C-alpha cells in the first residue's frame, strides 16, 4: 500500500483541528451559565454535566490529542521503517524506530531529539507519570516537532 508524506501530515493536522474544535467547545462549556448547561444536556437527554467533568475534560484535552497525534506519527514512520532493509519481520520500540528512520534518512539530530521528546512525553502521559499535563509540553510544539521529522521522509513510499 503506497504511503504519502502529505497524507500523513494531513492526518496530524486533522488531529490538531479536532483538538482546536474541542478546545473551543470546552472554552464555551466552562464559561456557560448553569441554565445554558441544563438546556444543552436536557436537549440530549443527558444528566446535567457536573463541573468536575468539564474541568477534567479541560485538564486532559492536550494530553488526549497529543497521544492521538503521536499515534498518527508513529504509524507513518512505522510504515516507512518496515520498508528499510531487514525490517519486514523485525520489531522495535518507538525510540529505536525514530532513531533508525532518522539515521536512514540522515535527519538532523535536533529533529530526531524533537520527535523523541514528543515520544517520551506521550509515554509519560500514557503511563500516568505526569500530574500536570499542560505544564510539560505545548501541543503546538509537539505538532511542530513531529511534522518537522515527518517532512524529511520521501514524498511517497511503499
mmCIF file with all atom_site columns, C-alpha atoms in Angstrom:
data_model
loop_
_atom_site.group_PDB
_atom_site.id
_atom_site.type_symbol
_atom_site.label_atom_id
_atom_site.label_alt_id
_atom_site.label_comp_id
_atom_site.label_asym_id
_atom_site.label_entity_id
_atom_site.label_seq_id
_atom_site.pdbx_PDB_ins_code
_atom_site.Cartn_x
_atom_site.Cartn_y
_atom_site.Cartn_z
_atom_site.occupancy
_atom_site.B_iso_or_equiv
_atom_site.pdbx_formal_charge
_atom_site.auth_seq_id
_atom_site.auth_comp_id
_atom_site.auth_asym_id
_atom_site.auth_atom_id
_atom_site.pdbx_PDB_model_num
ATOM 1   C CA . UNK A 1 1   ? 0.000   0.000  0.000  1.00 0.00 ? 1   UNK A CA 1
ATOM 2   C CA . UNK A 1 2   ? 1.586   3.298  -1.046 1.00 0.00 ? 2   UNK A CA 1
ATOM 3   C CA . UNK A 1 3   ? 2.030   5.991  1.576  1.00 0.00 ? 3   UNK A CA 1
ATOM 4   C CA . UNK A 1 4   ? 2.232   9.733  1.092  1.00 0.00 ? 4   UNK A CA 1
ATOM 5   C CA . UNK A 1 5   ? 4.100   12.049 3.426  1.00 0.00 ? 5   UNK A CA 1
ATOM 6   C CA . UNK A 1 6   ? 1.494   14.711 2.657  1.00 0.00 ? 6   UNK A CA 1
ATOM 7   C CA . UNK A 1 7   ? -1.387  12.382 3.616  1.00 0.00 ? 7   UNK A CA 1
ATOM 8   C CA . UNK A 1 8   ? 0.286   11.553 6.935  1.00 0.00 ? 8   UNK A CA 1
ATOM 9   C CA . UNK A 1 9   ? 0.961   15.241 7.620  1.00 0.00 ? 9   UNK A CA 1
ATOM 10  C CA . UNK A 1 10  ? -2.685  15.935 6.777  1.00 0.00 ? 10  UNK A CA 1
ATOM 11  C CA . UNK A 1 11  ? -3.791  13.361 9.349  1.00 0.00 ? 11  UNK A CA 1
ATOM 12  C CA . UNK A 1 12  ? -1.630  15.001 12.010 1.00 0.00 ? 12  UNK A CA 1
ATOM 13  C CA . UNK A 1 13  ? -3.041  18.417 11.099 1.00 0.00 ? 13  UNK A CA 1
ATOM 14  C CA . UNK A 1 14  ? -6.583  16.971 11.168 1.00 0.00 ? 14  UNK A CA 1
ATOM 15  C CA . UNK A 1 15  ? -5.988  15.794 14.747 1.00 0.00 ? 15  UNK A CA 1
ATOM 16  C CA . UNK A 1 16  ? -4.859  19.315 15.565 1.00 0.00 ? 16  UNK A CA 1
ATOM 17  C CA . UNK A 1 17  ? -8.012  20.824 14.012 1.00 0.00 ? 17  UNK A CA 1
ATOM 18  C CA . UNK A 1 18  ? -10.169 18.428 16.049 1.00 0.00 ? 18  UNK A CA 1
ATOM 19  C CA . UNK A 1 19  ? -8.223  19.481 19.132 1.00 0.00 ? 19  UNK A CA 1
ATOM 20  C CA . UNK A 1 20  ? -8.950  23.127 18.321 1.00 0.00 ? 20  UNK A CA 1
ATOM 21  C CA . UNK A 1 21  ? -12.666 22.393 17.844 1.00 0.00 ? 21  UNK A CA 1
ATOM 22  C CA . UNK A 1 22  ? -12.877 20.606 21.179 1.00 0.00 ? 22  UNK A CA 1
ATOM 23  C CA . UNK A 1 23  ? -10.821 23.379 22.822 1.00 0.00 ? 23  UNK A CA 1
ATOM 24  C CA . UNK A 1 24  ? -13.360 25.914 21.546 1.00 0.00 ? 24  UNK A CA 1
ATOM 25  C CA . UNK A 1 25  ? -16.283 23.820 22.786 1.00 0.00 ? 25  UNK A CA 1
ATOM 26  C CA . UNK A 1 26  ? -14.691 23.330 26.192 1.00 0.00 ? 26  UNK A CA 1
ATOM 27  C CA . UNK A 1 27  ? -13.985 27.040 26.499 1.00 0.00 ? 27  UNK A CA 1
ATOM 28  C CA . UNK A 1 28  ? -17.676 27.703 25.838 1.00 0.00 ? 28  UNK A CA 1
ATOM 29  C CA . UNK A 1 29  ? -18.722 24.988 28.267 1.00 0.00 ? 29  UNK A CA 1
ATOM 30  C CA . UNK A 1 30  ? -16.507 26.290 31.048 1.00 0.00 ? 30  UNK A CA 1
ATOM 31  C CA . UNK A 1 31  ? -17.989 29.771 30.628 1.00 0.00 ? 31  UNK A CA 1
ATOM 32  C CA . UNK A 1 32  ? -21.621 28.688 30.213 1.00 0.00 ? 32  UNK A CA 1
ATOM 33  C CA . UNK A 1 33  ? -24.259 29.563 32.757 1.00 0.00 ? 33  UNK A CA 1
ATOM 34  C CA . UNK A 1 34  ? -25.974 26.772 34.688 1.00 0.00 ? 34  UNK A CA 1
ATOM 35  C CA . UNK A 1 35  ? -29.143 27.400 32.644 1.00 0.00 ? 35  UNK A CA 1
ATOM 36  C CA . UNK A 1 36  ? -27.245 27.080 29.352 1.00 0.00 ? 36  UNK A CA 1
ATOM 37  C CA . UNK A 1 37  ? -25.679 23.814 30.516 1.00 0.00 ? 37  UNK A CA 1
ATOM 38  C CA . UNK A 1 38  ? -29.043 22.467 31.622 1.00 0.00 ? 38  UNK A CA 1
ATOM 39  C CA . UNK A 1 39  ? -30.663 23.344 28.269 1.00 0.00 ? 39  UNK A CA 1
ATOM 40  C CA . UNK A 1 40  ? -27.923 21.586 26.304 1.00 0.00 ? 40  UNK A CA 1
ATOM 41  C CA . UNK A 1 41  ? -27.818 18.444 28.423 1.00 0.00 ? 41  UNK A CA 1
ATOM 42  C CA . UNK A 1 42  ? -31.613 18.212 28.622 1.00 0.00 ? 42  UNK A CA 1
ATOM 43  C CA . UNK A 1 43  ? -31.934 18.508 24.825 1.00 0.00 ? 43  UNK A CA 1
ATOM 44  C CA . UNK A 1 44  ? -29.663 15.440 24.505 1.00 0.00 ? 44  UNK A CA 1
ATOM 45  C CA . UNK A 1 45  ? -31.393 13.538 27.303 1.00 0.00 ? 45  UNK A CA 1
ATOM 46  C CA . UNK A 1 46  ? -28.179 13.577 29.350 1.00 0.00 ? 46  UNK A CA 1
ATOM 47  C CA . UNK A 1 47  ? -27.922 14.123 33.045 1.00 0.00 ? 47  UNK A CA 1
ATOM 48  C CA . UNK A 1 48  ? -26.676 17.581 33.947 1.00 0.00 ? 48  UNK A CA 1
ATOM 49  C CA . UNK A 1 49  ? -22.988 17.834 33.315 1.00 0.00 ? 49  UNK A CA 1
ATOM 50  C CA . UNK A 1 50  ? -21.036 18.174 36.520 1.00 0.00 ? 50  UNK A CA 1
ATOM 51  C CA . UNK A 1 51  ? -18.495 20.978 36.724 1.00 0.00 ? 51  UNK A CA 1
ATOM 52  C CA . UNK A 1 52  ? -15.909 18.392 37.761 1.00 0.00 ? 52  UNK A CA 1
ATOM 53  C CA . UNK A 1 53  ? -16.441 16.534 34.459 1.00 0.00 ? 53  UNK A CA 1
ATOM 54  C CA . UNK A 1 54  ? -15.924 19.709 32.440 1.00 0.00 ? 54  UNK A CA 1
ATOM 55  C CA . UNK A 1 55  ? -12.775 20.562 34.393 1.00 0.00 ? 55  UNK A CA 1
ATOM 56  C CA . UNK A 1 56  ? -11.443 17.029 33.913 1.00 0.00 ? 56  UNK A CA 1
ATOM 57  C CA . UNK A 1 57  ? -12.053 17.270 30.163 1.00 0.00 ? 57  UNK A CA 1
ATOM 58  C CA . UNK A 1 58  ? -10.256 20.605 30.109 1.00 0.00 ? 58  UNK A CA 1
ATOM 59  C CA . UNK A 1 59  ? -7.329  19.255 32.130 1.00 0.00 ? 59  UNK A CA 1
ATOM 60  C CA . UNK A 1 60  ? -6.940  16.174 29.888 1.00 0.00 ? 60  UNK A CA 1
ATOM 61  C CA . UNK A 1 61  ? -7.567  17.740 26.482 1.00 0.00 ? 61  UNK A CA 1
ATOM 62  C CA . UNK A 1 62  ? -3.960  18.460 25.479 1.00 0.00 ? 62  UNK A CA 1
ATOM 63  C CA . UNK A 1 63  ? -2.824  15.025 26.640 1.00 0.00 ? 63  UNK A CA 1
ATOM 64  C CA . UNK A 1 64  ? -5.615  13.242 24.786 1.00 0.00 ? 64  UNK A CA 1
ATOM 65  C CA . UNK A 1 65  ? -4.898  14.897 21.464 1.00 0.00 ? 65  UNK A CA 1
ATOM 66  C CA . UNK A 1 66  ? -1.124  14.766 21.843 1.00 0.00 ? 66  UNK A CA 1
ATOM 67  C CA . UNK A 1 67  ? -1.420  10.991 22.293 1.00 0.00 ? 67  UNK A CA 1
ATOM 68  C CA . UNK A 1 68  ? -3.648  10.792 19.225 1.00 0.00 ? 68  UNK A CA 1
ATOM 69  C CA . UNK A 1 69  ? -1.352  12.964 17.144 1.00 0.00 ? 69  UNK A CA 1
ATOM 70  C CA . UNK A 1 70  ? 1.697   10.915 18.147 1.00 0.00 ? 70  UNK A CA 1
ATOM 71  C CA . UNK A 1 71  ? -0.141  7.724  17.216 1.00 0.00 ? 71  UNK A CA 1
ATOM 72  C CA . UNK A 1 72  ? -0.581  9.010  13.660 1.00 0.00 ? 72  UNK A CA 1
ATOM 73  C CA . UNK A 1 73  ? 3.082   9.990  13.506 1.00 0.00 ? 73  UNK A CA 1
ATOM 74  C CA . UNK A 1 74  ? 4.189   6.585  14.781 1.00 0.00 ? 74  UNK A CA 1
ATOM 75  C CA . UNK A 1 75  ? 2.064   4.774  12.191 1.00 0.00 ? 75  UNK A CA 1
ATOM 76  C CA . UNK A 1 76  ? 3.600   6.935  9.472  1.00 0.00 ? 76  UNK A CA 1
ATOM 77  C CA . UNK A 1 77  ? 7.209   6.282  10.399 1.00 0.00 ? 77  UNK A CA 1
ATOM 78  C CA . UNK A 1 78  ? 6.495   2.600  11.079 1.00 0.00 ? 78  UNK A CA 1
ATOM 79  C CA . UNK A 1 79  ? 5.171   2.211  7.550  1.00 0.00 ? 79  UNK A CA 1
ATOM 80  C CA . UNK A 1 80  ? 8.395   3.724  6.227  1.00 0.00 ? 80  UNK A CA 1
ATOM 81  C CA . UNK A 1 81  ? 10.659  1.813  8.625  1.00 0.00 ? 81  UNK A CA 1
ATOM 82  C CA . UNK A 1 82  ? 9.232   -1.573 7.521  1.00 0.00 ? 82  UNK A CA 1
ATOM 83  C CA . UNK A 1 83  ? 10.493  -0.874 4.016  1.00 0.00 ? 83  UNK A CA 1
ATOM 84  C CA . UNK A 1 84  ? 14.098  -0.443 5.139  1.00 0.00 ? 84  UNK A CA 1
ATOM 85  C CA . UNK A 1 85  ? 16.363  -3.469 4.565  1.00 0.00 ? 85  UNK A CA 1
ATOM 86  C CA . UNK A 1 86  ? 15.890  -6.334 7.057  1.00 0.00 ? 86  UNK A CA 1
ATOM 87  C CA . UNK A 1 87  ? 12.975  -4.683 8.882  1.00 0.00 ? 87  UNK A CA 1
ATOM 88  C CA . UNK A 1 88  ? 9.966   -6.512 7.433  1.00 0.00 ? 88  UNK A CA 1
ATOM 89  C CA . UNK A 1 89  ? 9.849   -9.077 10.262 1.00 0.00 ? 89  UNK A CA 1
ATOM 90  C CA . UNK A 1 90  ? 11.729  -7.136 12.934 1.00 0.00 ? 90  UNK A CA 1
ATOM 91  C CA . UNK A 1 91  ? 10.025  -5.450 15.895 1.00 0.00 ? 91  UNK A CA 1
ATOM 92  C CA . UNK A 1 92  ? 11.479  -2.413 17.667 1.00 0.00 ? 92  UNK A CA 1
ATOM 93  C CA . UNK A 1 93  ? 10.383  0.069  20.310 1.00 0.00 ? 93  UNK A CA 1
ATOM 94  C CA . UNK A 1 94  ? 9.455   3.670  19.461 1.00 0.00 ? 94  UNK A CA 1
ATOM 95  C CA . UNK A 1 95  ? 12.813  5.177  20.401 1.00 0.00 ? 95  UNK A CA 1
ATOM 96  C CA . UNK A 1 96  ? 14.683  2.807  18.081 1.00 0.00 ? 96  UNK A CA 1
ATOM 97  C CA . UNK A 1 97  ? 12.099  3.374  15.361 1.00 0.00 ? 97  UNK A CA 1
ATOM 98  C CA . UNK A 1 98  ? 12.691  7.132  15.400 1.00 0.00 ? 98  UNK A CA 1
ATOM 99  C CA . UNK A 1 99  ? 16.482  6.733  15.600 1.00 0.00 ? 99  UNK A CA 1
ATOM 100 C CA . UNK A 1 100 ? 16.661  4.213  12.752 1.00 0.00 ? 100 UNK A CA 1
ATOM 101 C CA . UNK A 1 101 ? 14.401  6.184  10.433 1.00 0.00 ? 101 UNK A CA 1
ATOM 102 C CA . UNK A 1 102 ? 16.369  9.307  11.344 1.00 0.00 ? 102 UNK A CA 1
ATOM 103 C CA . UNK A 1 103 ? 19.634  7.573  10.549 1.00 0.00 ? 103 UNK A CA 1
ATOM 104 C CA . UNK A 1 104 ? 18.355  6.070  7.285  1.00 0.00 ? 104 UNK A CA 1
ATOM 105 C CA . UNK A 1 105 ? 17.093  9.481  6.111  1.00 0.00 ? 105 UNK A CA 1
ATOM 106 C CA . UNK A 1 106 ? 20.078  11.408 7.543  1.00 0.00 ? 106 UNK A CA 1
ATOM 107 C CA . UNK A 1 107 ? 17.716  13.576 9.562  1.00 0.00 ? 107 UNK A CA 1
ATOM 108 C CA . UNK A 1 108 ? 19.367  16.273 11.671 1.00 0.00 ? 108 UNK A CA 1
ATOM 109 C CA . UNK A 1 109 ? 19.940  15.356 15.299 1.00 0.00 ? 109 UNK A CA 1
ATOM 110 C CA . UNK A 1 110 ? 17.807  18.279 16.522 1.00 0.00 ? 110 UNK A CA 1
ATOM 111 C CA . UNK A 1 111 ? 14.799  16.947 14.611 1.00 0.00 ? 111 UNK A CA 1
ATOM 112 C CA . UNK A 1 112 ? 15.350  13.431 15.971 1.00 0.00 ? 112 UNK A CA 1
ATOM 113 C CA . UNK A 1 113 ? 15.638  14.816 19.508 1.00 0.00 ? 113 UNK A CA 1
ATOM 114 C CA . UNK A 1 114 ? 12.419  16.784 18.996 1.00 0.00 ? 114 UNK A CA 1
ATOM 115 C CA . UNK A 1 115 ? 10.481  13.696 17.867 1.00 0.00 ? 115 UNK A CA 1
ATOM 116 C CA . UNK A 1 116 ? 11.986  11.674 20.713 1.00 0.00 ? 116 UNK A CA 1
ATOM 117 C CA . UNK A 1 117 ? 10.911  14.303 23.247 1.00 0.00 ? 117 UNK A CA 1
ATOM 118 C CA . UNK A 1 118 ? 7.319   14.069 22.000 1.00 0.00 ? 118 UNK A CA 1
ATOM 119 C CA . UNK A 1 119 ? 7.527   10.263 22.225 1.00 0.00 ? 119 UNK A CA 1
ATOM 120 C CA . UNK A 1 120 ? 8.847   10.417 25.791 1.00 0.00 ? 120 UNK A CA 1
ATOM 121 C CA . UNK A 1 121 ? 6.159   12.909 26.777 1.00 0.00 ? 121 UNK A CA 1
ATOM 122 C CA . UNK A 1 122 ? 3.495   10.713 25.202 1.00 0.00 ? 122 UNK A CA 1
ATOM 123 C CA . UNK A 1 123 ? 4.818   7.712  27.141 1.00 0.00 ? 123 UNK A CA 1
ATOM 124 C CA . UNK A 1 124 ? 4.684   9.624  30.422 1.00 0.00 ? 124 UNK A CA 1
ATOM 125 C CA . UNK A 1 125 ? 1.093   10.634 29.657 1.00 0.00 ? 125 UNK A CA 1
ATOM 126 C CA . UNK A 1 126 ? 0.022   7.098  28.735 1.00 0.00 ? 126 UNK A CA 1
ATOM 127 C CA . UNK A 1 127 ? 1.664   5.549  31.779 1.00 0.00 ? 127 UNK A CA 1
ATOM 128 C CA . UNK A 1 128 ? 0.404   8.203  34.187 1.00 0.00 ? 128 UNK A CA 1
ATOM 129 C CA . UNK A 1 129 ? 3.751   9.667  35.112 1.00 0.00 ? 129 UNK A CA 1
ATOM 130 C CA . UNK A 1 130 ? 2.651   13.289 34.744 1.00 0.00 ? 130 UNK A CA 1
ATOM 131 C CA . UNK A 1 131 ? 0.365   15.144 37.103 1.00 0.00 ? 131 UNK A CA 1
ATOM 132 C CA . UNK A 1 132 ? 0.238   18.491 35.312 1.00 0.00 ? 132 UNK A CA 1
ATOM 133 C CA . UNK A 1 133 ? -0.132  17.622 31.602 1.00 0.00 ? 133 UNK A CA 1
ATOM 134 C CA . UNK A 1 134 ? -0.220  21.176 30.288 1.00 0.00 ? 134 UNK A CA 1
ATOM 135 C CA . UNK A 1 135 ? 2.971   22.273 32.040 1.00 0.00 ? 135 UNK A CA 1
ATOM 136 C CA . UNK A 1 136 ? 5.195   19.736 30.340 1.00 0.00 ? 136 UNK A CA 1
ATOM 137 C CA . UNK A 1 137 ? 4.754   20.175 26.582 1.00 0.00 ? 137 UNK A CA 1
ATOM 138 C CA . UNK A 1 138 ? 2.864   22.676 24.479 1.00 0.00 ? 138 UNK A CA 1
ATOM 139 C CA . UNK A 1 139 ? 0.596   20.971 21.939 1.00 0.00 ? 139 UNK A CA 1
ATOM 140 C CA . UNK A 1 140 ? 1.738   23.224 19.074 1.00 0.00 ? 140 UNK A CA 1
ATOM 141 C CA . UNK A 1 141 ? 5.394   22.463 19.856 1.00 0.00 ? 141 UNK A CA 1
ATOM 142 C CA . UNK A 1 142 ? 4.699   18.724 19.736 1.00 0.00 ? 142 UNK A CA 1
ATOM 143 C CA . UNK A 1 143 ? 2.951   19.100 16.371 1.00 0.00 ? 143 UNK A CA 1
ATOM 144 C CA . UNK A 1 144 ? 5.871   21.134 15.024 1.00 0.00 ? 144 UNK A CA 1
ATOM 145 C CA . UNK A 1 145 ? 8.440   18.563 16.163 1.00 0.00 ? 145 UNK A CA 1
ATOM 146 C CA . UNK A 1 146 ? 6.536   15.650 14.635 1.00 0.00 ? 146 UNK A CA 1
ATOM 147 C CA . UNK A 1 147 ? 5.847   17.400 11.331 1.00 0.00 ? 147 UNK A CA 1
ATOM 148 C CA . UNK A 1 148 ? 9.466   18.582 11.070 1.00 0.00 ? 148 UNK A CA 1
ATOM 149 C CA . UNK A 1 149 ? 10.660  14.981 11.370 1.00 0.00 ? 149 UNK A CA 1
ATOM 150 C CA . UNK A 1 150 ? 7.976   13.671 9.022  1.00 0.00 ? 150 UNK A CA 1
ATOM 151 C CA . UNK A 1 151 ? 8.927   16.324 6.463  1.00 0.00 ? 151 UNK A CA 1
ATOM 152 C CA . UNK A 1 152 ? 12.275  14.568 5.999  1.00 0.00 ? 152 UNK A CA 1
ATOM 153 C CA . UNK A 1 153 ? 10.663  11.371 4.702  1.00 0.00 ? 153 UNK A CA 1
ATOM 154 C CA . UNK A 1 154 ? 10.286  10.935 0.944  1.00 0.00 ? 154 UNK A CA 1
ATOM 155 C CA . UNK A 1 155 ? 7.101   12.235 -0.660 1.00 0.00 ? 155 UNK A CA 1
ATOM 156 C CA . UNK A 1 156 ? 5.882   8.659  -1.151 1.00 0.00 ? 156 UNK A CA 1
ATOM 157 C CA . UNK A 1 157 ? 6.875   5.151  -0.109 1.00 0.00 ? 157 UNK A CA 1
ATOM 158 C CA . UNK A 1 158 ? 5.520   1.640  -0.231 1.00 0.00 ? 158 UNK A CA 1
#
